[in-house]
Amino acid sequence: MISVRVGIGIDVHRLKEGRKLILGGVEIKHPLGLEGHSDGDVLTHAIIDGLLGGSALGDIGVHFTSNNRSYSGISSLILLGCALDKCINSGWRPAFLDATIIAQSPMLTPHVGDMKNEIARVLSLPDTQINIKSTTTDNLGYIGNGEGIACHAVVTMEQT
Ligand SMILES: [Zn+2]
């Protein structure tokens, strides 16, 4: 009987002026922020897709449609909490997650601890069960050009 699953989440958002940069629920000082219907939190969106994927519940677009006005500007941490409830209701909960943010700038390492704390709080996971890291593309491609930020997340799910 299968009691553990793995879900993957991948997301990309465009950087633009006039937006706050929010990653893992943490506001980071930067001249550009991430475009999006919500707060554009690409890390949290990738984690949501990992959770939903590991629970065989589709993806973020199915559960939180971008034409729903109630999600306009919403903190993605609220969506993460809703996604967690959906997973638990279907019999699955996260046991461990690992995520990589891919961004040329700003330097994200100093903010990773705060991001972990926020995600751990919403998921009710010890922060030892969460790993968040960042990398660049060595100035290559749209991420290296500063056009956007991407994130990959892998979430291990266990049966409740
Ligand atoms: Zn997104």
PDB file of C-alpha atoms and ligand atoms in Angstrom:
ATOM      1  CA  MET A   1       0.000   0.000   0.000  1.00  0.00           C
ATOM      2  CA  ILE A   2       1.353   3.404  -0.978  1.00  0.00           C
ATOM      3  CA  SER A   3       1.739   5.684   2.036  1.00  0.00           C
ATOM      4  CA  VAL A   4       4.168   8.256   0.614  1.00  0.00           C
ATOM      5  CA  ARG A   5       3.995  10.313  -2.566  1.00  0.00           C
ATOM      6  CA  VAL A   6       6.074  13.073  -4.126  1.00  0.00           C
ATOM      7  CA  GLY A   7       4.598  16.164  -5.780  1.00  0.00           C
ATOM      8  CA  ILE A   8       6.453  18.646  -7.973  1.00  0.00           C
ATOM      9  CA  GLY A   9       5.607  22.308  -8.487  1.00  0.00           C
ATOM     10  CA  ILE A  10       7.137  24.703 -11.012  1.00  0.00           C
ATOM     11  CA  ASP A  11       6.201  28.361 -11.445  1.00  0.00           C
ATOM     12  CA  VAL A  12       7.530  31.458 -13.213  1.00  0.00           C
ATOM     13  CA  HIS A  13       6.475  35.102 -12.822  1.00  0.00           C
ATOM     14  CA  ARG A  14       7.515  38.232 -14.666  1.00  0.00           C
ATOM     15  CA  LEU A  15       9.322  41.030 -12.796  1.00  0.00           C
ATOM     16  CA  LYS A  16       7.925  44.531 -13.234  1.00  0.00           C
ATOM     17  CA  GLU A  17       8.044  47.975 -11.669  1.00  0.00           C
ATOM     18  CA  GLY A  18       5.412  49.080  -9.209  1.00  0.00           C
ATOM     19  CA  ARG A  19       5.016  45.687  -7.517  1.00  0.00           C
ATOM     20  CA  LYS A  20       6.316  44.455  -4.166  1.00  0.00           C
ATOM     21  CA  LEU A  21       8.683  41.500  -4.284  1.00  0.00           C
ATOM     22  CA  ILE A  22       7.117  38.800  -2.077  1.00  0.00           C
ATOM     23  CA  LEU A  23       8.753  35.378  -1.770  1.00  0.00           C
ATOM     24  CA  GLY A  24       7.571  32.812   0.746  1.00  0.00           C
ATOM     25  CA  GLY A  25       5.377  35.499   2.282  1.00  0.00           C
ATOM     26  CA  VAL A  26       8.401  37.708   2.962  1.00  0.00           C
ATOM     27  CA  GLU A  27       8.650  41.194   1.444  1.00  0.00           C
ATOM     28  CA  ILE A  28      12.119  41.802   0.032  1.00  0.00           C
ATOM     29  CA  LYS A  29      13.403  45.253  -0.851  1.00  0.00           C
ATOM     30  CA  HIS A  30      13.965  45.400  -4.613  1.00  0.00           C
ATOM     31  CA  PRO A  31      13.127  47.910  -7.393  1.00  0.00           C
ATOM     32  CA  LEU A  32      10.992  45.271  -9.149  1.00  0.00           C
ATOM     33  CA  GLY A  33       8.271  42.907  -7.942  1.00  0.00           C
ATOM     34  CA  LEU A  34       6.509  39.875  -9.383  1.00  0.00           C
ATOM     35  CA  GLU A  35       3.487  40.347 -11.619  1.00  0.00           C
ATOM     36  CA  GLY A  36       0.462  38.227 -10.813  1.00  0.00           C
ATOM     37  CA  HIS A  37      -3.221  38.131  -9.988  1.00  0.00           C
ATOM     38  CA  SER A  38      -2.332  37.492  -6.335  1.00  0.00           C
ATOM     39  CA  ASP A  39       0.831  38.858  -4.731  1.00  0.00           C
ATOM     40  CA  GLY A  40       2.855  36.940  -7.351  1.00  0.00           C
ATOM     41  CA  ASP A  41       4.671  34.850  -4.738  1.00  0.00           C
ATOM     42  CA  VAL A  42       6.334  32.375  -7.083  1.00  0.00           C
ATOM     43  CA  LEU A  43       7.850  30.285  -4.245  1.00  0.00           C
ATOM     44  CA  THR A  44       4.535  29.787  -2.483  1.00  0.00           C
ATOM     45  CA  HIS A  45       2.802  28.970  -5.789  1.00  0.00           C
ATOM     46  CA  ALA A  46       5.363  26.261  -6.586  1.00  0.00           C
ATOM     47  CA  ILE A  47       4.879  24.782  -3.108  1.00  0.00           C
ATOM     48  CA  ILE A  48       1.081  24.819  -3.583  1.00  0.00           C
ATOM     49  CA  ASP A  49       1.483  22.912  -6.855  1.00  0.00           C
ATOM     50  CA  GLY A  50       3.782  20.428  -5.110  1.00  0.00           C
ATOM     51  CA  LEU A  51       1.189  19.846  -2.382  1.00  0.00           C
ATOM     52  CA  LEU A  52      -1.678  19.483  -4.831  1.00  0.00           C
ATOM     53  CA  GLY A  53       0.410  17.291  -7.125  1.00  0.00           C
ATOM     54  CA  GLY A  54       1.358  14.920  -4.314  1.00  0.00           C
ATOM     55  CA  SER A  55      -2.310  14.678  -3.360  1.00  0.00           C
ATOM     56  CA  ALA A  56      -3.419  14.036  -6.968  1.00  0.00           C
ATOM     57  CA  LEU A  57      -5.608  17.149  -6.774  1.00  0.00           C
ATOM     58  CA  GLY A  58      -4.643  18.860 -10.018  1.00  0.00           C
ATOM     59  CA  ASP A  59      -2.962  22.257  -9.856  1.00  0.00           C
ATOM     60  CA  ILE A  60      -3.230  25.767  -8.490  1.00  0.00           C
ATOM     61  CA  GLY A  61      -5.134  27.038 -11.543  1.00  0.00           C
ATOM     62  CA  VAL A  62      -7.922  24.511 -10.951  1.00  0.00           C
ATOM     63  CA  HIS A  63      -8.448  25.495  -7.314  1.00  0.00           C
ATOM     64  CA  PHE A  64      -7.716  29.231  -7.423  1.00  0.00           C
ATOM     65  CA  THR A  65      -8.874  30.553 -10.779  1.00  0.00           C
ATOM     66  CA  SER A  66      -7.358  33.857 -11.862  1.00  0.00           C
ATOM     67  CA  ASN A  67     -10.785  35.219 -12.871  1.00  0.00           C
ATOM     68  CA  ASN A  68     -11.945  35.029  -9.240  1.00  0.00           C
ATOM     69  CA  ARG A  69     -11.796  38.614  -7.996  1.00  0.00           C
ATOM     70  CA  SER A  70     -11.518  37.537  -4.354  1.00  0.00           C
ATOM     71  CA  TYR A  71      -7.966  36.395  -5.106  1.00  0.00           C
ATOM     72  CA  SER A  72      -6.882  39.777  -6.492  1.00  0.00           C
ATOM     73  CA  GLY A  73      -3.807  40.906  -4.568  1.00  0.00           C
ATOM     74  CA  ILE A  74      -4.338  38.172  -1.964  1.00  0.00           C
ATOM     75  CA  SER A  75      -1.397  36.893   0.086  1.00  0.00           C
ATOM     76  CA  SER A  76      -0.388  33.579  -1.439  1.00  0.00           C
ATOM     77  CA  LEU A  77       0.134  32.245   2.099  1.00  0.00           C
ATOM     78  CA  ILE A  78      -3.672  32.284   2.443  1.00  0.00           C
ATOM     79  CA  LEU A  79      -3.934  30.195  -0.731  1.00  0.00           C
ATOM     80  CA  LEU A  80      -1.280  27.850   0.688  1.00  0.00           C
ATOM     81  CA  GLY A  81      -3.384  27.348   3.817  1.00  0.00           C
ATOM     82  CA  CYS A  82      -6.451  26.594   1.662  1.00  0.00           C
ATOM     83  CA  ALA A  83      -4.443  24.143  -0.455  1.00  0.00           C
ATOM     84  CA  LEU A  84      -3.209  22.399   2.703  1.00  0.00           C
ATOM     85  CA  ASP A  85      -6.811  21.966   3.888  1.00  0.00           C
ATOM     86  CA  LYS A  86      -7.757  20.418   0.538  1.00  0.00           C
ATOM     87  CA  CYS A  87      -4.845  17.965   0.780  1.00  0.00           C
ATOM     88  CA  ILE A  88      -5.675  16.973   4.353  1.00  0.00           C
ATOM     89  CA  ASN A  89      -9.336  16.522   3.405  1.00  0.00           C
ATOM     90  CA  SER A  90      -8.228  14.106   0.689  1.00  0.00           C
ATOM     91  CA  GLY A  91      -6.070  12.138   3.144  1.00  0.00           C
ATOM     92  CA  TRP A  92      -2.596  13.585   2.518  1.00  0.00           C
ATOM     93  CA  ARG A  93      -0.315  15.944   4.425  1.00  0.00           C
ATOM     94  CA  PRO A  94       3.179  17.295   3.693  1.00  0.00           C
ATOM     95  CA  ALA A  95       6.101  15.607   5.450  1.00  0.00           C
ATOM     96  CA  PHE A  96       9.023  17.398   3.807  1.00  0.00           C
ATOM     97  CA  LEU A  97       9.587  20.008   1.144  1.00  0.00           C
ATOM     98  CA  ASP A  98      12.567  21.225  -0.810  1.00  0.00           C
ATOM     99  CA  ALA A  99      12.419  24.284  -3.066  1.00  0.00           C
ATOM    100  CA  THR A 100      14.849  26.187  -5.269  1.00  0.00           C
ATOM    101  CA  ILE A 101      14.192  29.797  -6.263  1.00  0.00           C
ATOM    102  CA  ILE A 102      15.929  30.752  -9.520  1.00  0.00           C
ATOM    103  CA  ALA A 103      16.634  34.485  -9.614  1.00  0.00           C
ATOM    104  CA  GLN A 104      19.537  36.582 -10.877  1.00  0.00           C
ATOM    105  CA  SER A 105      18.867  39.279  -8.275  1.00  0.00           C
ATOM    106  CA  PRO A 106      18.379  40.269  -5.530  1.00  0.00           C
ATOM    107  CA  MET A 107      20.553  38.082  -3.326  1.00  0.00           C
ATOM    108  CA  LEU A 108      18.020  35.850  -1.571  1.00  0.00           C
ATOM    109  CA  THR A 109      20.167  33.866   0.857  1.00  0.00           C
ATOM    110  CA  PRO A 110      19.730  36.392   3.720  1.00  0.00           C
ATOM    111  CA  HIS A 111      15.926  36.005   3.463  1.00  0.00           C
ATOM    112  CA  VAL A 112      15.663  32.218   3.286  1.00  0.00           C
ATOM    113  CA  GLY A 113      15.328  31.797   7.069  1.00  0.00           C
ATOM    114  CA  ASP A 114      12.341  34.151   7.200  1.00  0.00           C
ATOM    115  CA  MET A 115      10.736  32.365   4.226  1.00  0.00           C
ATOM    116  CA  LYS A 116      11.164  29.006   5.963  1.00  0.00           C
ATOM    117  CA  ASN A 117       9.517  30.369   9.105  1.00  0.00           C
ATOM    118  CA  GLU A 118       6.485  31.633   7.176  1.00  0.00           C
ATOM    119  CA  ILE A 119       6.000  28.425   5.181  1.00  0.00           C
ATOM    120  CA  ALA A 120       6.542  26.276   8.302  1.00  0.00           C
ATOM    121  CA  ARG A 121       3.925  28.280  10.199  1.00  0.00           C
ATOM    122  CA  VAL A 122       1.268  27.913   7.500  1.00  0.00           C
ATOM    123  CA  LEU A 123       1.966  24.208   6.907  1.00  0.00           C
ATOM    124  CA  SER A 124       2.346  23.416  10.657  1.00  0.00           C
ATOM    125  CA  LEU A 125       5.651  21.717   9.835  1.00  0.00           C
ATOM    126  CA  PRO A 126       8.852  21.944  11.886  1.00  0.00           C
ATOM    127  CA  ASP A 127      11.347  24.091   9.996  1.00  0.00           C
ATOM    128  CA  THR A 128      13.710  21.096   9.964  1.00  0.00           C
ATOM    129  CA  GLN A 129      11.295  19.586   7.416  1.00  0.00           C
ATOM    130  CA  ILE A 130      11.627  22.513   5.009  1.00  0.00           C
ATOM    131  CA  ASN A 131      14.566  23.390   2.794  1.00  0.00           C
ATOM    132  CA  ILE A 132      14.588  26.549   0.685  1.00  0.00           C
ATOM    133  CA  LYS A 133      17.533  27.575  -1.438  1.00  0.00           C
ATOM    134  CA  SER A 134      18.284  29.949  -4.284  1.00  0.00           C
ATOM    135  CA  THR A 135      20.424  29.987  -7.368  1.00  0.00           C
ATOM    136  CA  THR A 136      21.041  32.175 -10.434  1.00  0.00           C
ATOM    137  CA  THR A 137      21.312  31.253 -14.116  1.00  0.00           C
ATOM    138  CA  ASP A 138      24.767  32.845 -14.432  1.00  0.00           C
ATOM    139  CA  ASN A 139      23.178  35.741 -16.377  1.00  0.00           C
ATOM    140  CA  LEU A 140      21.756  33.376 -19.013  1.00  0.00           C
ATOM    141  CA  GLY A 141      18.244  33.605 -20.445  1.00  0.00           C
ATOM    142  CA  TYR A 142      15.159  35.466 -19.260  1.00  0.00           C
ATOM    143  CA  ILE A 143      15.957  34.896 -15.601  1.00  0.00           C
ATOM    144  CA  GLY A 144      19.542  36.019 -16.061  1.00  0.00           C
ATOM    145  CA  ASN A 145      18.269  39.125 -17.871  1.00  0.00           C
ATOM    146  CA  GLY A 146      16.153  39.976 -14.854  1.00  0.00           C
ATOM    147  CA  GLU A 147      12.837  39.488 -16.693  1.00  0.00           C
ATOM    148  CA  GLY A 148      11.442  37.037 -14.185  1.00  0.00           C
ATOM    149  CA  ILE A 149      11.918  34.650 -11.288  1.00  0.00           C
ATOM    150  CA  ALA A 150      11.207  30.908 -11.332  1.00  0.00           C
ATOM    151  CA  CYS A 151      10.828  28.336  -8.596  1.00  0.00           C
ATOM    152  CA  HIS A 152      10.833  24.546  -8.416  1.00  0.00           C
ATOM    153  CA  ALA A 153       9.455  22.731  -5.362  1.00  0.00           C
ATOM    154  CA  VAL A 154       9.328  19.052  -4.479  1.00  0.00           C
ATOM    155  CA  VAL A 155       6.980  18.015  -1.676  1.00  0.00           C
ATOM    156  CA  THR A 156       6.897  14.615   0.028  1.00  0.00           C
ATOM    157  CA  MET A 157       3.354  13.769   1.095  1.00  0.00           C
ATOM    158  CA  GLU A 158       2.314  11.133   3.611  1.00  0.00           C
ATOM    159  CA  GLN A 159      -1.100   9.647   4.294  1.00  0.00           C
ATOM    160  CA  THR A 160      -2.946  11.181   7.221  1.00  0.00           C
TER     161      THR A 160
HETATM  162 ZN    ZN B   1       2.312  31.737  -9.785  1.00  0.00          ZN
END
